[in-house]
Amino acid sequence: MAASLFQRKQRPPERGPAGNAIGLDIGTANIVVYRHDAGGRRHSIESNAFFKVPALPHTRTILEDRGILFFHKSDTLYVLGNAAEEFAQILGGATYRPMVDGIVNLKEDEGIAVIRAILDHHLAASKPAGTDLWFSVPAATLDQPDNVIVNESIFAGYLKELGYTPRPVNEGLAVVLSELAANHSTGIGISMGGGMCNVCVAYLSIPALTYSIGKGGDYIDTMVGQSVGESATKIKTIKERELDLSRPPANNIETGLHIYYQSLFTILVESLEKALNRSDNVPQLKEAVPLVLSGGTVLPGGSLQKFKEALAGASLPIRIADVLLAEEPLAATARGAWRMAGLDNDGIH
Ligand SMILES: Nc1ncnc2c1ncn2[C@@H]1O[C@H](COP(=O)(O)OP(=O)(O)OP(=O)(O)O)[C@@H](O)[C@H]1O
Ligand SMILES: [Mg+2]
């Protein structure tokens, strides 16, 4: 790795207005809300999922009594968010998702209603006047550049109905703003999520190149599931609970997880080579810059090392000073959006 003038410093004190800024990340797997409130900085993570149960007498009352997030339509109760994952584990079966590969799935009839209900729960009641809200949007994929406009249009529309003046921020840029503030928001931010990987090359907080690939943790779960004959849901649970990429695999499922993690890192690095080497927009940086990895898919032990190994053979027009992990990988995108909202609130754009 090349030396850099950009040294990673201590995270600077949080800059943002007390209370009034919200960063929102509506992802394929999770919806994350990031804000400051009287109790300090905090974020909430809600699974972007639902689980259907029959609307039997009493069930509705019991769900209400237990404070479980749900809505009722026809003869079905839609259990939402983290509770949906619990129901799926206890009752068996899989959750449904409103989004696939980073994009709102318009084939899923109740998908938008599910996202709206989760946003209602986390945002509607607590809106103080003058709250600035920035929400993340994925970048265009290299092969299907138009599909990402769906998210921005749907999310902005509903957030306006809730009374906000929402503003979009690219997911990869949000990662740079969250994690590379001490490096003048210059470098490469990558979010490896459930449905996508989002990449942004930024110079002094200006996004010079953004793109996404439509593969993430779900791709690993699906491919391993197919290989070993198990459901993707089961593979996801094992991956999240047990996987450590720095240890040799202990069984067939772990072997599959190692193979498909390797595959995803290779695809991501190849996409970096392709996108950076063909883009006229890549800044001509004299100095080596940091690259930061975030998103739930980088959580297993050994991810950083495996990514570094995949990157070692790449030929990039930008020198990478160091590869870092985000401090809170699941919350980095929402945190970057929150920082944007904070600056917005200060009247700085
Ligand atoms: N402890 C863990 N170990 C491994 N993977 C994990 C862990 N926790 C979450 N994940 C995986 O991270 C992914 C979700 O990450 P994240 O919340 O960043 O995605 P997202 O923002 O919802 O999706 P996207 O940005 O692709 O739309 C899922 O594939 C999930 O299985
Ligand atoms: Mg994401």
XYZ file of C-alpha atoms in Angstrom, residues 21-210:
190
model
C -31.220 16.487 11.959
C -32.186 13.024 10.767
C -30.226 10.668 8.518
C -32.250 7.855 6.974
C -31.017 4.763 5.162
C -33.728 2.610 3.569
C -31.823 -0.481 2.466
C -32.744 -3.877 1.062
C -32.199 -5.520 4.438
C -32.487 -2.727 7.017
C -33.995 0.691 7.596
C -31.701 2.813 9.774
C -32.670 6.131 11.379
C -29.821 8.223 12.801
C -30.335 11.319 14.953
C -29.414 13.212 18.087
C -31.963 13.489 20.791
C -32.070 14.344 24.465
C -30.409 11.010 25.233
C -27.491 11.711 22.881
C -26.587 10.306 19.487
C -28.492 7.205 18.620
C -29.640 5.106 15.738
C -32.382 2.543 15.365
C -32.207 -0.388 12.988
C -35.406 -2.039 11.758
C -35.405 -5.002 9.440
C -36.975 -3.981 6.099
C -39.146 -7.081 6.024
C -42.599 -8.454 6.768
C -44.161 -11.764 7.750
C -47.763 -12.685 7.013
C -50.024 -14.369 9.565
C -53.760 -15.082 9.334
C -55.935 -12.437 10.994
C -57.515 -14.798 13.533
C -59.704 -13.471 16.348
C -57.500 -12.265 19.265
C -54.262 -12.247 17.267
C -54.600 -8.562 16.473
C -55.250 -7.665 20.127
C -52.298 -9.719 21.298
C -49.971 -8.070 18.782
C -51.210 -4.639 19.909
C -50.747 -5.523 23.573
C -47.188 -6.684 22.888
C -46.336 -3.473 21.000
C -45.567 -5.421 17.820
C -45.451 -3.396 14.613
C -48.069 -4.651 12.131
C -50.927 -3.729 9.849
C -54.108 -5.531 8.891
C -55.321 -6.011 5.349
C -58.177 -8.315 4.292
C -57.701 -11.555 6.190
C -53.968 -11.103 6.774
C -51.860 -9.449 9.455
C -48.533 -8.102 8.201
C -45.980 -8.262 11.012
C -43.241 -5.741 10.260
C -39.576 -5.019 10.890
C -37.514 -6.860 13.498
C -40.624 -8.662 14.757
C -41.056 -10.191 11.278
C -37.628 -11.864 11.575
C -38.542 -13.205 15.039
C -41.848 -14.591 13.769
C -40.095 -16.279 10.841
C -37.586 -17.916 13.157
C -40.176 -19.091 15.672
C -42.916 -20.163 13.262
C -40.658 -21.265 10.407
C -40.767 -19.874 6.899
C -39.190 -16.843 5.339
C -39.832 -13.136 5.629
C -40.816 -11.143 2.563
C -38.918 -8.054 1.517
C -40.235 -4.822 -0.016
C -36.893 -4.360 -1.822
C -34.745 -6.609 -4.002
C -31.132 -5.916 -4.986
C -31.352 -2.388 -3.567
C -34.498 -1.361 -5.453
C -38.141 -1.169 -4.310
C -39.838 -4.264 -5.711
C -42.922 -3.013 -7.512
C -44.087 -6.613 -8.005
C -44.625 -6.931 -4.250
C -48.155 -5.618 -3.659
C -47.744 -4.563 -0.044
C -44.063 -3.602 -0.208
C -44.527 0.160 -0.290
C -47.160 -0.034 2.461
C -44.640 -1.932 4.603
C -41.900 0.688 4.161
C -44.425 3.456 4.859
C -45.598 1.766 8.065
C -42.016 1.345 9.310
C -41.198 4.978 8.480
C -44.428 6.086 10.188
C -43.394 4.269 13.325
C -39.895 5.768 13.422
C -40.480 9.233 11.991
C -44.087 10.387 12.112
C -44.572 10.946 15.814
C -41.300 12.682 16.516
C -41.022 15.348 13.869
C -40.012 18.636 15.456
C -40.565 21.725 13.303
C -37.652 22.474 11.002
C -36.128 18.999 11.029
C -33.750 18.425 8.156
C -33.891 14.924 6.787
C -31.494 13.445 4.256
C -32.040 9.942 2.944
C -29.649 7.685 1.080
C -30.204 6.513 -2.478
C -28.205 3.915 -4.366
C -26.082 4.823 -7.358
C -26.914 3.527 -10.812
C -25.662 0.056 -11.601
C -23.113 -0.279 -14.361
C -25.472 -2.369 -16.515
C -28.971 -1.007 -15.612
C -28.464 2.703 -14.984
C -32.136 3.739 -14.804
C -33.685 1.472 -12.201
C -32.484 3.379 -9.108
C -34.795 6.358 -9.687
C -37.644 4.262 -8.284
C -36.329 4.511 -4.713
C -35.790 8.253 -4.699
C -39.203 8.963 -6.127
C -41.097 6.667 -3.718
C -39.182 7.632 -0.577
C -39.195 11.380 -1.250
C -42.929 11.274 -1.981
C -43.802 9.629 1.303
C -41.377 11.657 3.426
C -43.012 14.803 2.047
C -46.398 13.439 3.081
C -44.974 13.079 6.591
C -44.124 16.799 6.533
C -40.376 16.650 5.858
C -38.446 18.345 3.079
C -36.334 15.303 2.270
C -33.091 15.483 0.335
C -31.300 12.534 -1.245
C -27.646 11.664 -0.755
C -25.781 8.952 -2.608
C -25.116 5.937 -0.366
C -21.374 5.676 -1.105
C -20.922 9.399 -0.549
C -22.734 9.099 2.785
C -20.155 6.475 3.798
C -17.310 8.845 2.880
C -18.941 11.673 4.859
C -19.455 9.412 7.853
C -16.047 7.746 7.965
C -13.498 9.926 6.157
C -14.275 13.317 7.705
C -10.774 13.430 9.166
C -9.412 12.923 5.645
C -11.303 15.920 4.251
C -13.978 13.570 2.907
C -11.559 12.436 0.218
C -11.267 8.768 -0.647
C -13.355 5.776 -1.627
C -16.466 4.795 0.338
C -17.998 1.369 -0.193
C -21.200 0.084 1.349
C -21.557 -3.700 1.087
C -25.220 -4.204 1.953
C -27.831 -6.909 1.541
C -28.804 -6.323 -2.071
C -26.023 -4.135 -3.439
C -22.549 -2.770 -3.127
C -22.397 1.010 -3.523
C -19.138 2.743 -4.395
C -18.213 6.434 -4.336
C -14.902 8.112 -5.140
C -15.010 11.534 -3.503
C -12.670 14.498 -3.555
C -13.199 16.993 -0.735
C -16.770 15.675 -0.242
C -17.589 16.047 -3.957
C -18.673 12.755 -5.541
C -16.475 12.292 -8.618
C -17.659 8.778 -9.457
C -20.526 6.724 -8.057
